[in-house]
PDB file of C-alpha atoms in Angstrom:
ATOM      1  CA  MET A 177    -104.089-200.101 -24.685  1.00 51.00           C
ATOM      2  CA  TYR A 178    -101.230-199.297 -22.541  1.00 62.00           C
ATOM      3  CA  PRO A 179    -101.254-196.473 -20.038  1.00 63.00           C
ATOM      4  CA  ALA A 180     -98.703-194.551 -22.129  1.00 65.00           C
ATOM      5  CA  GLU A 181    -100.900-194.876 -25.207  1.00 71.00           C
ATOM      6  CA  THR A 182    -103.922-193.794 -23.159  1.00 72.00           C
ATOM      7  CA  ASP A 183    -101.959-190.858 -21.893  1.00 81.00           C
ATOM      8  CA  VAL A 184    -101.047-189.774 -25.455  1.00 85.00           C
ATOM      9  CA  SER A 185    -104.607-190.303 -26.655  1.00 85.00           C
ATOM     10  CA  VAL A 186    -106.051-188.301 -23.771  1.00 87.00           C
ATOM     11  CA  HIS A 187    -103.497-185.539 -24.343  1.00 87.00           C
ATOM     12  CA  ARG A 188    -104.341-185.441 -28.061  1.00 89.00           C
ATOM     13  CA  GLN A 189    -108.075-185.258 -27.312  1.00 90.00           C
ATOM     14  CA  LEU A 190    -107.502-182.592 -24.686  1.00 90.00           C
ATOM     15  CA  GLY A 191    -105.411-180.637 -27.209  1.00 88.00           C
ATOM     16  CA  GLU A 192    -108.207-180.908 -29.772  1.00 91.00           C
ATOM     17  CA  LEU A 193    -110.732-179.758 -27.171  1.00 92.00           C
ATOM     18  CA  VAL A 194    -108.538-176.807 -26.205  1.00 92.00           C
ATOM     19  CA  ALA A 195    -108.078-175.864 -29.893  1.00 92.00           C
ATOM     20  CA  GLY A 196    -111.827-176.182 -30.442  1.00 91.00           C
ATOM     21  CA  MET A 197    -112.533-173.996 -27.414  1.00 94.00           C
ATOM     22  CA  ARG A 198    -110.069-171.380 -28.652  1.00 95.00           C
ATOM     23  CA  GLY A 199    -111.814-171.429 -32.054  1.00 93.00           C
ATOM     24  CA  LEU A 200    -115.171-170.976 -30.351  1.00 94.00           C
ATOM     25  CA  GLN A 201    -113.798-168.123 -28.252  1.00 95.00           C
ATOM     26  CA  GLU A 202    -112.407-166.448 -31.379  1.00 94.00           C
ATOM     27  CA  SER A 203    -115.760-166.846 -33.163  1.00 94.00           C
ATOM     28  CA  ILE A 204    -117.627-165.380 -30.177  1.00 95.00           C
ATOM     29  CA  ARG A 205    -115.155-162.481 -30.030  1.00 95.00           C
ATOM     30  CA  ARG A 206    -115.701-161.725 -33.752  1.00 95.00           C
ATOM     31  CA  ILE A 207    -119.488-161.894 -33.285  1.00 95.00           C
ATOM     32  CA  GLU A 208    -119.270-159.548 -30.292  1.00 95.00           C
ATOM     33  CA  GLU A 209    -117.087-157.109 -32.257  1.00 95.00           C
ATOM     34  CA  GLY A 210    -119.531-157.201 -35.180  1.00 94.00           C
ATOM     35  CA  ALA A 211    -122.448-156.602 -32.824  1.00 94.00           C
ATOM     36  CA  GLN A 212    -120.576-153.690 -31.228  1.00 95.00           C
ATOM     37  CA  ARG A 213    -119.849-152.153 -34.661  1.00 94.00           C
ATOM     38  CA  ALA A 214    -123.507-152.564 -35.619  1.00 93.00           C
ATOM     39  CA  GLU A 215    -124.590-150.946 -32.344  1.00 94.00           C
ATOM     40  CA  ASP A 216    -122.171-148.049 -32.903  1.00 92.00           C
ATOM     41  CA  LYS A 217    -123.543-147.522 -36.431  1.00 93.00           C
ATOM     42  CA  ALA A 218    -127.125-147.668 -35.150  1.00 93.00           C
ATOM     43  CA  THR A 219    -126.329-145.157 -32.405  1.00 93.00           C
ATOM     44  CA  SER A 220    -124.731-142.825 -34.928  1.00 92.00           C
ATOM     45  CA  SER A 221    -127.703-143.192 -37.253  1.00 92.00           C
ATOM     46  CA  ARG A 222    -130.173-142.486 -34.454  1.00 93.00           C
ATOM     47  CA  ALA A 223    -128.189-139.406 -33.472  1.00 92.00           C
ATOM     48  CA  GLY A 224    -128.406-138.164 -37.079  1.00 92.00           C
ATOM     49  CA  VAL A 225    -132.142-138.803 -37.156  1.00 93.00           C
ATOM     50  CA  HIS A 226    -132.622-136.930 -33.882  1.00 93.00           C
ATOM     51  CA  GLN A 227    -130.534-134.024 -35.161  1.00 94.00           C
ATOM     52  CA  ARG A 228    -132.613-133.778 -38.357  1.00 94.00           C
ATOM     53  CA  MET A 229    -135.799-134.044 -36.292  1.00 94.00           C
ATOM     54  CA  ASP A 230    -134.624-131.163 -34.088  1.00 93.00           C
ATOM     55  CA  GLN A 231    -133.912-129.099 -37.217  1.00 94.00           C
ATOM     56  CA  LEU A 232    -137.396-129.865 -38.533  1.00 93.00           C
ATOM     57  CA  VAL A 233    -138.952-128.831 -35.226  1.00 92.00           C
ATOM     58  CA  ASP A 234    -137.041-125.537 -35.363  1.00 92.00           C
ATOM     59  CA  ARG A 235    -138.095-124.936 -38.959  1.00 93.00           C
ATOM     60  CA  VAL A 236    -141.745-125.700 -38.200  1.00 92.00           C
ATOM     61  CA  GLY A 237    -141.615-123.317 -35.234  1.00 89.00           C
ATOM     62  CA  ASP A 238    -140.176-120.581 -37.460  1.00 89.00           C
ATOM     63  CA  LEU A 239    -142.843-121.315 -40.065  1.00 90.00           C
ATOM     64  CA  GLU A 240    -145.621-121.061 -37.473  1.00 89.00           C
ATOM     65  CA  ALA A 241    -144.260-117.721 -36.300  1.00 88.00           C
ATOM     66  CA  SER A 242    -144.070-116.449 -39.891  1.00 88.00           C
ATOM     67  CA  VAL A 243    -147.616-117.569 -40.669  1.00 87.00           C
ATOM     68  CA  SER A 244    -148.890-115.914 -37.502  1.00 85.00           C
ATOM     69  CA  THR A 245    -147.169-112.640 -38.408  1.00 87.00           C
ATOM     70  CA  LEU A 246    -148.408-112.914 -41.982  1.00 85.00           C
ATOM     71  CA  GLY A 247    -151.970-113.458 -40.760  1.00 83.00           C
ATOM     72  CA  GLY A 248    -151.736-110.271 -38.709  1.00 82.00           C
ATOM     73  CA  ASP A 249    -150.371-108.345 -41.690  1.00 81.00           C
ATOM     74  CA  VAL A 250    -153.178-109.601 -43.930  1.00 81.00           C
ATOM     75  CA  ALA A 251    -155.760-108.640 -41.315  1.00 83.00           C
ATOM     76  CA  GLU A 252    -154.276-105.117 -41.266  1.00 83.00           C
ATOM     77  CA  MET A 253    -154.362-104.940 -45.094  1.00 83.00           C
ATOM     78  CA  LYS A 254    -157.978-106.048 -45.447  1.00 86.00           C
ATOM     79  CA  PRO A 255    -159.573-102.667 -44.608  1.00 85.00           C
ATOM     80  CA  VAL A 256    -157.179-100.912 -46.998  1.00 83.00           C
ATOM     81  CA  THR A 257    -158.003-103.365 -49.760  1.00 85.00           C
ATOM     82  CA  ASP A 258    -161.716-102.890 -49.158  1.00 86.00           C
ATOM     83  CA  ASP A 259    -161.266 -99.096 -49.339  1.00 84.00           C
ATOM     84  CA  VAL A 260    -159.346 -99.367 -52.600  1.00 84.00           C
ATOM     85  CA  LYS A 261    -162.082-101.557 -54.076  1.00 86.00           C
ATOM     86  CA  ARG A 262    -164.702 -99.025 -52.993  1.00 86.00           C
ATOM     87  CA  TRP A 263    -162.672 -96.159 -54.515  1.00 85.00           C
ATOM     88  CA  LYS A 264    -162.321 -98.126 -57.737  1.00 84.00           C
ATOM     89  CA  LEU A 265    -166.062 -98.673 -57.941  1.00 82.00           C
ATOM     90  CA  MET A 266    -166.703 -94.995 -57.197  1.00 84.00           C
ATOM     91  CA  GLY A 267    -164.144 -94.026 -59.862  1.00 81.00           C
ATOM     92  CA  ILE A 268    -165.761 -96.294 -62.440  1.00 83.00           C
ATOM     93  CA  GLY A 269    -169.152 -94.802 -61.567  1.00 84.00           C
ATOM     94  CA  ALA A 270    -167.767 -91.273 -61.844  1.00 82.00           C
ATOM     95  CA  LEU A 271    -166.199 -92.087 -65.220  1.00 82.00           C
ATOM     96  CA  GLY A 272    -169.517 -93.479 -66.398  1.00 83.00           C
ATOM     97  CA  VAL A 273    -171.378 -90.352 -65.314  1.00 84.00           C
ATOM     98  CA  THR A 274    -168.683 -88.173 -66.877  1.00 86.00           C
ATOM     99  CA  GLY A 275    -168.888 -90.168 -70.095  1.00 83.00           C
ATOM    100  CA  ILE A 276    -172.667 -89.816 -70.263  1.00 86.00           C
ATOM    101  CA  ALA A 277    -172.385 -86.084 -69.551  1.00 84.00           C
ATOM    102  CA  ALA A 278    -169.682 -85.686 -72.202  1.00 84.00           C
ATOM    103  CA  MET A 279    -171.800 -87.584 -74.693  1.00 84.00           C
ATOM    104  CA  ALA A 280    -174.815 -85.404 -73.940  1.00 82.00           C
ATOM    105  CA  LEU A 281    -172.656 -82.276 -74.198  1.00 82.00           C
ATOM    106  CA  GLY A 282    -171.170 -83.526 -77.454  1.00 83.00           C
ATOM    107  CA  VAL A 283    -174.606 -84.237 -78.902  1.00 81.00           C
ATOM    108  CA  SER A 284    -175.796 -80.805 -77.757  1.00 83.00           C
ATOM    109  CA  PHE A 285    -172.692 -79.165 -79.189  1.00 81.00           C
ATOM    110  CA  ALA A 286    -173.091 -81.035 -82.473  1.00 83.00           C
ATOM    111  CA  GLU A 287    -176.770 -80.061 -82.613  1.00 84.00           C
ATOM    112  CA  GLY A 288    -175.829 -76.440 -81.933  1.00 84.00           C
ATOM    113  CA  ILE A 289    -173.230 -76.458 -84.705  1.00 86.00           C
ATOM    114  CA  ARG A 290    -175.736 -78.089 -87.084  1.00 84.00           C
ATOM    115  CA  ARG A 291    -178.301 -75.371 -86.360  1.00 84.00           C
ATOM    116  CA  LEU A 292    -175.640 -72.695 -86.729  1.00 83.00           C
ATOM    117  CA  VAL A 293    -174.669 -74.128 -90.092  1.00 86.00           C
ATOM    118  CA  PHE A 294    -178.338 -74.185 -91.170  1.00 84.00           C
ATOM    119  CA  VAL A 295    -178.734 -70.564 -90.063  1.00 84.00           C
ATOM    120  CA  ILE A 296    -175.604 -69.525 -91.917  1.00 86.00           C
ATOM    121  CA  VAL A 297    -176.526 -71.461 -95.017  1.00 85.00           C
ATOM    122  CA  GLY A 298    -180.049 -70.167 -94.780  1.00 78.00           C
ATOM    123  CA  LYS A 299    -182.089 -73.312 -94.400  1.00 69.00           C
ATOM    124  CA  GLY A 300    -183.240 -72.557 -90.918  1.00 51.00           C
TER     125      GLY A 300
END
């Protein structure tokens, strides 16, 4: 091999090495860009998850406050409900007593009419 041929061969190999290095650099750049896009998507997704989590925390806090208020309202209603139940039982008892009295009065009234009819008819 002559020095000129060596020179051309070395230049060709150096050119191939430079082209290969540029290809590697381009591949690395594309990988870095893809990784950056993936990181941006992940960051956006995490932000969405955190936002929804914050909304859930707010909703749970509102729900706790509502349940607490509702518990207080129910506690206030309990004595009233107990009174209404007691009144209902007293009313049912009074109706029963009234019914028995009305039945006794009706029987007495019917017996009185029967005797009056017997007196009028003359069988008494």
